[in-house]
PDB file of C-alpha atoms in Angstrom:
ATOM      1  CA  MET A   1     -94.993   4.358 -66.297  1.00 78.00           C
ATOM      2  CA  ARG A   2     -92.717   4.402 -69.346  1.00 86.00           C
ATOM      3  CA  MET A   3     -94.625   5.804 -72.330  1.00 91.00           C
ATOM      4  CA  ALA A   4     -91.926   5.366 -74.940  1.00 94.00           C
ATOM      5  CA  ALA A   5     -88.418   3.990 -75.112  1.00 95.00           C
ATOM      6  CA  LEU A   6     -85.840   3.779 -77.849  1.00 96.00           C
ATOM      7  CA  GLU A   7     -82.982   1.375 -77.224  1.00 97.00           C
ATOM      8  CA  SER A   8     -79.911   1.483 -79.482  1.00 97.00           C
ATOM      9  CA  VAL A   9     -81.978   2.671 -82.448  1.00 97.00           C
ATOM     10  CA  SER A  10     -80.283   3.290 -85.783  1.00 97.00           C
ATOM     11  CA  PHE A  11     -81.661   4.498 -89.088  1.00 97.00           C
ATOM     12  CA  SER A  12     -80.313   5.266 -92.557  1.00 95.00           C
ATOM     13  CA  TYR A  13     -81.713   6.731 -95.744  1.00 94.00           C
ATOM     14  CA  GLY A  14     -79.956   4.468 -98.207  1.00 93.00           C
ATOM     15  CA  SER A  15     -76.236   4.760 -97.508  1.00 93.00           C
ATOM     16  CA  ARG A  16     -76.647   7.964 -95.443  1.00 93.00           C
ATOM     17  CA  GLU A  17     -76.706   7.093 -91.762  1.00 94.00           C
ATOM     18  CA  VAL A  18     -78.925   9.547 -89.895  1.00 94.00           C
ATOM     19  CA  LEU A  19     -79.187   8.021 -86.417  1.00 95.00           C
ATOM     20  CA  ARG A  20     -76.816   5.616 -84.703  1.00 95.00           C
ATOM     21  CA  ASP A  21     -77.319   3.863 -81.374  1.00 96.00           C
ATOM     22  CA  VAL A  22     -79.902   6.346 -79.998  1.00 96.00           C
ATOM     23  CA  SER A  23     -81.412   5.493 -76.614  1.00 96.00           C
ATOM     24  CA  PHE A  24     -83.819   7.397 -74.380  1.00 94.00           C
ATOM     25  CA  SER A  25     -87.145   6.959 -72.634  1.00 95.00           C
ATOM     26  CA  VAL A  26     -90.086   9.191 -71.759  1.00 95.00           C
ATOM     27  CA  GLU A  27     -92.187   8.612 -68.672  1.00 94.00           C
ATOM     28  CA  LYS A  28     -95.894   9.379 -68.309  1.00 92.00           C
ATOM     29  CA  GLY A  29     -96.396  13.106 -67.738  1.00 91.00           C
ATOM     30  CA  GLU A  30     -92.856  13.934 -68.840  1.00 93.00           C
ATOM     31  CA  MET A  31     -91.939  16.325 -71.646  1.00 92.00           C
ATOM     32  CA  LEU A  32     -88.815  15.822 -73.691  1.00 91.00           C
ATOM     33  CA  GLY A  33     -87.350  18.248 -76.186  1.00 90.00           C
ATOM     34  CA  VAL A  34     -84.860  17.324 -78.870  1.00 90.00           C
ATOM     35  CA  ALA A  35     -82.663  20.070 -80.279  1.00 89.00           C
ATOM     36  CA  GLY A  36     -80.122  19.991 -83.060  1.00 88.00           C
ATOM     37  CA  PRO A  37     -79.155  21.530 -86.366  1.00 90.00           C
ATOM     38  CA  ASN A  38     -81.176  21.091 -89.541  1.00 88.00           C
ATOM     39  CA  GLY A  39     -80.716  17.628 -91.011  1.00 86.00           C
ATOM     40  CA  SER A  40     -79.571  16.062 -87.735  1.00 89.00           C
ATOM     41  CA  GLY A  41     -82.424  13.528 -87.611  1.00 91.00           C
ATOM     42  CA  LYS A  42     -85.026  15.145 -85.335  1.00 92.00           C
ATOM     43  CA  THR A  43     -87.918  14.555 -87.740  1.00 92.00           C
ATOM     44  CA  THR A  44     -86.610  11.063 -88.486  1.00 94.00           C
ATOM     45  CA  LEU A  45     -86.661  10.374 -84.742  1.00 94.00           C
ATOM     46  CA  ILE A  46     -90.343  11.364 -84.643  1.00 94.00           C
ATOM     47  CA  GLY A  47     -91.037   9.135 -87.644  1.00 94.00           C
ATOM     48  CA  LEU A  48     -89.432   6.219 -85.817  1.00 95.00           C
ATOM     49  CA  ALA A  49     -91.187   6.878 -82.503  1.00 93.00           C
ATOM     50  CA  SER A  50     -94.550   7.128 -84.282  1.00 93.00           C
ATOM     51  CA  GLY A  51     -94.084   3.918 -86.249  1.00 91.00           C
ATOM     52  CA  ILE A  52     -94.084   5.676 -89.625  1.00 92.00           C
ATOM     53  CA  LEU A  53     -90.460   4.601 -90.115  1.00 94.00           C
ATOM     54  CA  LYS A  54     -88.896   1.293 -89.110  1.00 94.00           C
ATOM     55  CA  PRO A  55     -85.487   1.287 -87.429  1.00 96.00           C
ATOM     56  CA  ALA A  56     -82.528  -0.423 -89.092  1.00 95.00           C
ATOM     57  CA  GLY A  57     -81.476  -1.578 -85.647  1.00 95.00           C
ATOM     58  CA  GLY A  58     -82.563  -1.382 -82.045  1.00 97.00           C
ATOM     59  CA  GLU A  59     -85.980  -1.510 -80.427  1.00 97.00           C
ATOM     60  CA  ILE A  60     -88.805   0.962 -79.917  1.00 97.00           C
ATOM     61  CA  THR A  61     -91.475   0.362 -77.294  1.00 96.00           C
ATOM     62  CA  ILE A  62     -94.671   2.318 -76.739  1.00 95.00           C
ATOM     63  CA  GLY A  63     -96.453   1.742 -73.446  1.00 93.00           C
ATOM     64  CA  GLY A  64     -94.076  -1.140 -72.712  1.00 92.00           C
ATOM     65  CA  LYS A  65     -94.965  -2.981 -75.924  1.00 94.00           C
ATOM     66  CA  PRO A  66     -92.756  -3.213 -79.048  1.00 95.00           C
ATOM     67  CA  SER A  67     -94.102  -0.701 -81.566  1.00 94.00           C
ATOM     68  CA  GLY A  68     -94.081  -3.356 -84.293  1.00 92.00           C
ATOM     69  CA  ASP A  69     -96.618  -5.413 -82.319  1.00 95.00           C
ATOM     70  CA  TYR A  70     -99.314  -2.747 -82.733  1.00 95.00           C
ATOM     71  CA  SER A  71    -101.710  -2.600 -85.655  1.00 94.00           C
ATOM     72  CA  ARG A  72    -101.684   0.804 -87.401  1.00 92.00           C
ATOM     73  CA  ARG A  73    -105.075   1.606 -85.874  1.00 93.00           C
ATOM     74  CA  ASP A  74    -104.028   0.643 -82.347  1.00 95.00           C
ATOM     75  CA  LEU A  75    -100.735   2.502 -82.610  1.00 95.00           C
ATOM     76  CA  SER A  76    -102.590   5.627 -83.712  1.00 94.00           C
ATOM     77  CA  LYS A  77    -104.658   5.399 -80.509  1.00 95.00           C
ATOM     78  CA  GLU A  78    -101.394   5.518 -78.565  1.00 95.00           C
ATOM     79  CA  VAL A  79     -99.333   8.016 -80.589  1.00 96.00           C
ATOM     80  CA  ALA A  80    -100.330  11.240 -82.348  1.00 96.00           C
ATOM     81  CA  VAL A  81     -98.012  13.420 -84.423  1.00 94.00           C
ATOM     82  CA  VAL A  82     -98.173  17.107 -85.239  1.00 93.00           C
ATOM     83  CA  PRO A  83     -95.891  17.486 -88.276  1.00 87.00           C
ATOM     84  CA  GLN A  84     -93.653  20.519 -88.767  1.00 81.00           C
ATOM     85  CA  THR A  85     -95.577  21.333 -91.948  1.00 73.00           C
ATOM     86  CA  ASP A  86     -98.731  20.009 -93.496  1.00 69.00           C
ATOM     87  CA  ASP A  87     -99.010  21.072 -97.096  1.00 69.00           C
ATOM     88  CA  SER A  88    -102.204  19.131 -97.729  1.00 67.00           C
ATOM     89  CA  ILE A  89    -104.517  22.108 -97.612  1.00 68.00           C
ATOM     90  CA  PHE A  90    -107.867  21.018 -98.953  1.00 77.00           C
ATOM     91  CA  PRO A  91    -111.096  22.924 -98.445  1.00 85.00           C
ATOM     92  CA  TYR A  92    -112.056  20.798 -95.424  1.00 92.00           C
ATOM     93  CA  THR A  93    -113.685  22.606 -92.549  1.00 94.00           C
ATOM     94  CA  VAL A  94    -111.820  22.918 -89.279  1.00 95.00           C
ATOM     95  CA  GLU A  95    -114.308  20.499 -87.697  1.00 95.00           C
ATOM     96  CA  GLU A  96    -113.685  17.922 -90.446  1.00 94.00           C
ATOM     97  CA  VAL A  97    -109.915  18.124 -89.979  1.00 94.00           C
ATOM     98  CA  VAL A  98    -110.127  17.734 -86.208  1.00 96.00           C
ATOM     99  CA  ALA A  99    -112.607  14.871 -86.603  1.00 95.00           C
ATOM    100  CA  MET A 100    -109.954  13.036 -88.653  1.00 94.00           C
ATOM    101  CA  GLY A 101    -108.167  12.550 -85.343  1.00 96.00           C
ATOM    102  CA  ARG A 102    -111.036  10.313 -84.218  1.00 96.00           C
ATOM    103  CA  TYR A 103    -110.529   7.845 -87.096  1.00 94.00           C
ATOM    104  CA  PRO A 104    -108.868   5.126 -84.945  1.00 94.00           C
ATOM    105  CA  TYR A 105    -111.962   4.991 -82.732  1.00 93.00           C
ATOM    106  CA  LEU A 106    -114.635   4.891 -85.410  1.00 91.00           C
ATOM    107  CA  GLY A 107    -116.453   1.712 -86.271  1.00 81.00           C
ATOM    108  CA  TRP A 108    -117.677   0.499 -89.592  1.00 80.00           C
ATOM    109  CA  GLY A 109    -119.160   3.389 -91.559  1.00 79.00           C
ATOM    110  CA  GLY A 110    -116.948   5.960 -89.868  1.00 79.00           C
ATOM    111  CA  TRP A 111    -119.727   7.956 -88.220  1.00 90.00           C
ATOM    112  CA  LEU A 112    -118.879  10.249 -85.326  1.00 93.00           C
ATOM    113  CA  GLY A 113    -120.854   9.701 -82.155  1.00 92.00           C
ATOM    114  CA  GLU A 114    -121.690  12.345 -79.573  1.00 95.00           C
ATOM    115  CA  GLU A 115    -118.635  11.395 -77.486  1.00 95.00           C
ATOM    116  CA  ASP A 116    -116.405  11.860 -80.559  1.00 96.00           C
ATOM    117  CA  ARG A 117    -117.898  15.300 -81.160  1.00 96.00           C
ATOM    118  CA  MET A 118    -117.317  16.223 -77.510  1.00 97.00           C
ATOM    119  CA  VAL A 119    -113.664  15.104 -77.748  1.00 97.00           C
ATOM    120  CA  CYS A 120    -113.254  17.241 -80.888  1.00 97.00           C
ATOM    121  CA  ARG A 121    -114.786  20.312 -79.245  1.00 97.00           C
ATOM    122  CA  ARG A 122    -112.513  19.873 -76.220  1.00 97.00           C
ATOM    123  CA  ALA A 123    -109.462  19.478 -78.490  1.00 97.00           C
ATOM    124  CA  LEU A 124    -110.343  22.677 -80.367  1.00 97.00           C
ATOM    125  CA  ALA A 125    -110.663  24.537 -77.066  1.00 97.00           C
ATOM    126  CA  LEU A 126    -107.354  23.178 -75.730  1.00 96.00           C
ATOM    127  CA  ALA A 127    -105.581  24.246 -78.927  1.00 95.00           C
ATOM    128  CA  GLY A 128    -107.190  27.689 -78.868  1.00 94.00           C
ATOM    129  CA  ALA A 129    -108.833  27.001 -82.220  1.00 95.00           C
ATOM    130  CA  GLU A 130    -112.531  26.962 -81.371  1.00 93.00           C
ATOM    131  CA  ALA A 131    -113.053  30.366 -82.992  1.00 94.00           C
ATOM    132  CA  PHE A 132    -112.089  28.853 -86.362  1.00 91.00           C
ATOM    133  CA  GLY A 133    -115.068  26.505 -86.368  1.00 82.00           C
ATOM    134  CA  GLY A 134    -116.992  26.400 -89.616  1.00 87.00           C
ATOM    135  CA  ARG A 135    -114.131  27.939 -91.564  1.00 94.00           C
ATOM    136  CA  CYS A 136    -112.239  26.059 -94.247  1.00 93.00           C
ATOM    137  CA  LEU A 137    -108.662  25.041 -93.584  1.00 91.00           C
ATOM    138  CA  ASP A 138    -107.460  26.614 -96.824  1.00 89.00           C
ATOM    139  CA  ARG A 139    -108.748  29.995 -95.615  1.00 91.00           C
ATOM    140  CA  LEU A 140    -106.707  30.027 -92.397  1.00 90.00           C
ATOM    141  CA  SER A 141    -103.307  31.556 -91.756  1.00 89.00           C
ATOM    142  CA  ALA A 142    -100.351  29.210 -91.210  1.00 86.00           C
ATOM    143  CA  GLY A 143    -100.540  29.770 -87.451  1.00 88.00           C
ATOM    144  CA  GLU A 144    -104.278  29.094 -87.346  1.00 91.00           C
ATOM    145  CA  ARG A 145    -103.770  25.882 -89.358  1.00 90.00           C
ATOM    146  CA  GLN A 146    -101.050  24.813 -86.917  1.00 90.00           C
ATOM    147  CA  ARG A 147    -103.537  25.163 -84.040  1.00 93.00           C
ATOM    148  CA  VAL A 148    -106.030  23.023 -85.988  1.00 93.00           C
ATOM    149  CA  PHE A 149    -103.382  20.320 -86.535  1.00 93.00           C
ATOM    150  CA  ILE A 150    -102.598  20.365 -82.805  1.00 94.00           C
ATOM    151  CA  ALA A 151    -106.337  19.982 -82.111  1.00 96.00           C
ATOM    152  CA  ARG A 152    -106.506  17.052 -84.563  1.00 96.00           C
ATOM    153  CA  ALA A 153    -103.682  15.320 -82.678  1.00 96.00           C
ATOM    154  CA  LEU A 154    -105.365  15.993 -79.322  1.00 97.00           C
ATOM    155  CA  ALA A 155    -108.627  14.558 -80.695  1.00 97.00           C
ATOM    156  CA  GLN A 156    -106.798  11.250 -81.140  1.00 97.00           C
ATOM    157  CA  ASP A 157    -106.637  11.131 -77.334  1.00 95.00           C
ATOM    158  CA  PRO A 158    -103.123   9.652 -77.499  1.00 95.00           C
ATOM    159  CA  SER A 159    -100.939   8.451 -74.666  1.00 93.00           C
ATOM    160  CA  LEU A 160     -97.945   9.990 -76.449  1.00 95.00           C
ATOM    161  CA  LEU A 161     -98.002  13.272 -78.371  1.00 95.00           C
ATOM    162  CA  LEU A 162     -95.109  13.968 -80.751  1.00 94.00           C
ATOM    163  CA  LEU A 163     -94.696  17.549 -81.933  1.00 92.00           C
ATOM    164  CA  ASP A 164     -92.275  18.340 -84.746  1.00 90.00           C
ATOM    165  CA  GLU A 165     -91.525  22.071 -84.482  1.00 80.00           C
ATOM    166  CA  ALA A 166     -95.075  22.492 -83.281  1.00 65.00           C
ATOM    167  CA  SER A 167     -94.660  26.140 -82.379  1.00 64.00           C
ATOM    168  CA  SER A 168     -93.679  27.117 -85.915  1.00 64.00           C
ATOM    169  CA  ASN A 169     -96.011  29.801 -87.280  1.00 59.00           C
ATOM    170  CA  LEU A 170     -97.592  30.337 -83.861  1.00 60.00           C
ATOM    171  CA  ASP A 171     -97.635  33.734 -82.236  1.00 61.00           C
ATOM    172  CA  ILE A 172     -96.060  34.074 -78.817  1.00 55.00           C
TER     173      ILE A 172
END
């Protein structure tokens, strides 16, 4: 099954063209890496694939459906992003940050159910961040925070996971 496809996608920041006529697809279970020099549009590509940015031309589909047809909430159930940096370091606990990944699934009131808590615990374990539980995000090293952000993305239970330099600050 095709998880994501970009067909002839173009994007510009004002008059500066960043991407022109980019096409590729990713199948279920497949991993795709994009390499290139700084400023070549890798992060922009992630912004487009996640629906944060809108292409100037071309089409983006997620799960066979045009990305523009999704509501923000429904798209965030399908696609999760781990940014290359996250400078928003507030004194939230690790559990609170990971629980933010469950937002698309929460009903009115935003209360986490037992299943949500289980998903969060599993995400922390998968990211190797369970030992950070109870600690505040602003008290973690950059590498530890990166693991928490990966856990937050996993807690979204997405069909498509986009990682922008996700191994930055992580030990081997």
